[in-house]
Amino acid sequence: MNLKKLAQNLGLSQTTVSRALNGYPEVSETTRNRILAAARQHNYAPNTRAKGLATGRAHAIGHVIPVATRHEMVNPVFGDFIAGASETYSRNGYDMLLSVVENGNEPEAYRNLRARGVVDGVVVHGPRMNDERIALLDSLGLPFAVHGRATGHSGPYAWLDVNNRSAFKRATGFLLDLGHRRIGLINGLEHMDFAHRRRTGYTDALQERGIAIDPAIMRANEMTEAHGYHSVLEMLDLPHPPSAILCSSMICALGVRRAIEDRGLVMGRDVSVITHDDVLSYLQNGGPIPIFTATRSSVRDAGRRLAQMLIDQIANPDGAPETILLEAELTVGKSTGPAPA
């Protein structure tokens, strides 16, 4: 089935059918829905190359990933984000272009994408403190949206982020209300913006209650199961070990739980644990009663929403950059309890 035959079946002009499929506003909603239904019935999809020639757009979104990067964005959290974004791309007739580049070659990759005209915009992953990619993309005039924010960049840009500072301040306060005074932090790499904000929320909550910050029970590294495991073993061997742990990832939390059990302790009774849960499709936090008390925010939903934000920006280039700040939900599970006497 091609465009000509689809138009003939519908008794409409090829121009009307093409405009409906490409989202032009001058087609009535009734006609558009009729055309879309027929296209689905006959398994018709517009030719991307022809569509690009007609509209001057590539109808593709780029994602540039450094091959040597090992932090959270390349673990399965990234897969769930991409799954969500892909749903939005498919619904809007966009393809995804994933560029894996040597570490340090990101700027050249963005320049190359812009020069070749193979994408209409890019998603920026894993924003760092004072991230230079934002200024570069501004200078290139390539539409972009950031999954997260970059502390230190004052200019306007499109972003979607979880309120990491507020989430970890609330989680720390929850543990303090349970009577815990020695609360350890297992964080991601703190040059990453999300980890910096989580640490700030944690320290703010402690300082507001007059509790001194103790670097001996704070760790920051790649967010792996092994990072959680070895960090907590070290903390539990201290003369004054923590009675609670605040953790930046469900993956780390698995290691935290293993360390607690290897010491013959019971999570939730001897050591309380709160983690951040990205609501991963492959790693659910238990059933009706969660295993871990957690700050929760779906990374898959974030992918859907950020992709739509970028597509809207491409369609309306003169509009102000959109920003979305999501609040995490604190869900109480089996992993927390009152501080041991």
mmCIF file of N, CA and C in Angstrom, residues 1-3 6 10 17 20-21 32-46:
data_model
loop_
_atom_site.group_PDB
_atom_site.id
_atom_site.type_symbol
_atom_site.label_atom_id
_atom_site.label_comp_id
_atom_site.label_asym_id
_atom_site.label_seq_id
_atom_site.Cartn_x
_atom_site.Cartn_y
_atom_site.Cartn_z
ATOM 1 N N MET A 1 0.860 -1.199 0.000
ATOM 2 C CA MET A 1 0.000 0.000 0.000
ATOM 3 C C MET A 1 0.892 1.244 0.000
ATOM 4 N N ASN A 2 0.719 2.103 -1.042
ATOM 5 C CA ASN A 2 1.444 3.363 -1.073
ATOM 6 C C ASN A 2 0.472 4.519 -0.839
ATOM 7 N N LEU A 3 1.012 5.743 -0.829
ATOM 8 C CA LEU A 3 0.192 6.913 -0.516
ATOM 9 C C LEU A 3 -0.930 7.095 -1.530
ATOM 10 N N LEU A 6 -3.704 4.546 -0.904
ATOM 11 C CA LEU A 6 -4.403 4.872 0.338
ATOM 12 C C LEU A 6 -5.368 6.027 0.115
ATOM 13 N N LEU A 10 -9.646 6.074 0.242
ATOM 14 C CA LEU A 10 -10.363 6.994 1.127
ATOM 15 C C LEU A 10 -11.188 8.016 0.356
ATOM 16 N N VAL A 17 -4.194 13.463 2.570
ATOM 17 C CA VAL A 17 -3.738 12.293 3.320
ATOM 18 C C VAL A 17 -2.335 12.534 3.878
ATOM 19 N N ALA A 20 -2.423 14.979 6.793
ATOM 20 C CA ALA A 20 -2.983 14.365 7.998
ATOM 21 C C ALA A 20 -1.951 13.471 8.682
ATOM 22 N N LEU A 21 -1.246 12.670 7.895
ATOM 23 C CA LEU A 21 -0.258 11.756 8.453
ATOM 24 C C LEU A 21 0.937 12.483 9.042
ATOM 25 N N ARG A 32 -8.620 13.457 9.974
ATOM 26 C CA ARG A 32 -7.325 12.911 10.392
ATOM 27 C C ARG A 32 -7.499 11.531 11.026
ATOM 28 N N ASN A 33 -8.481 11.400 11.914
ATOM 29 C CA ASN A 33 -8.701 10.117 12.584
ATOM 30 C C ASN A 33 -9.091 9.033 11.580
ATOM 31 N N ARG A 34 -9.883 9.415 10.583
ATOM 32 C CA ARG A 34 -10.274 8.452 9.547
ATOM 33 C C ARG A 34 -9.063 7.979 8.748
ATOM 34 N N ILE A 35 -8.183 8.921 8.429
ATOM 35 C CA ILE A 35 -6.977 8.588 7.658
ATOM 36 C C ILE A 35 -6.029 7.725 8.484
ATOM 37 N N LEU A 36 -5.848 8.079 9.738
ATOM 38 C CA LEU A 36 -4.953 7.306 10.605
ATOM 39 C C LEU A 36 -5.464 5.881 10.793
ATOM 40 N N ALA A 37 -6.777 5.741 10.923
ATOM 41 C CA ALA A 37 -7.363 4.407 11.087
ATOM 42 C C ALA A 37 -7.138 3.569 9.832
ATOM 43 N N ALA A 38 -7.298 4.189 8.669
ATOM 44 C CA ALA A 38 -7.072 3.463 7.406
ATOM 45 C C ALA A 38 -5.609 3.085 7.248
ATOM 46 N N ALA A 39 -4.714 3.985 7.644
ATOM 47 C CA ALA A 39 -3.280 3.705 7.542
ATOM 48 C C ALA A 39 -2.903 2.513 8.420
ATOM 49 N N ARG A 40 -3.487 2.460 9.632
ATOM 50 C CA ARG A 40 -3.217 1.322 10.520
ATOM 51 C C ARG A 40 -3.778 0.030 9.932
ATOM 52 N N GLN A 41 -4.980 0.116 9.375
ATOM 53 C CA GLN A 41 -5.638 -1.061 8.813
ATOM 54 C C GLN A 41 -4.811 -1.663 7.679
ATOM 55 N N HIS A 42 -4.224 -0.790 6.853
ATOM 56 C CA HIS A 42 -3.459 -1.258 5.692
ATOM 57 C C HIS A 42 -1.949 -1.311 5.966
ATOM 58 N N ASN A 43 -1.578 -1.121 7.250
ATOM 59 C CA ASN A 43 -0.163 -1.201 7.636
ATOM 60 C C ASN A 43 0.692 -0.233 6.819
ATOM 61 N N TYR A 44 0.149 0.979 6.618
ATOM 62 C CA TYR A 44 0.874 1.991 5.839
ATOM 63 C C TYR A 44 1.643 2.919 6.766
ATOM 64 N N ALA A 45 2.900 3.174 6.419
ATOM 65 C CA ALA A 45 3.715 4.151 7.139
ATOM 66 C C ALA A 45 4.382 5.052 6.111
ATOM 67 N N PRO A 46 4.405 6.381 6.339
ATOM 68 C CA PRO A 46 5.028 7.291 5.379
ATOM 69 C C PRO A 46 6.499 6.967 5.184
#
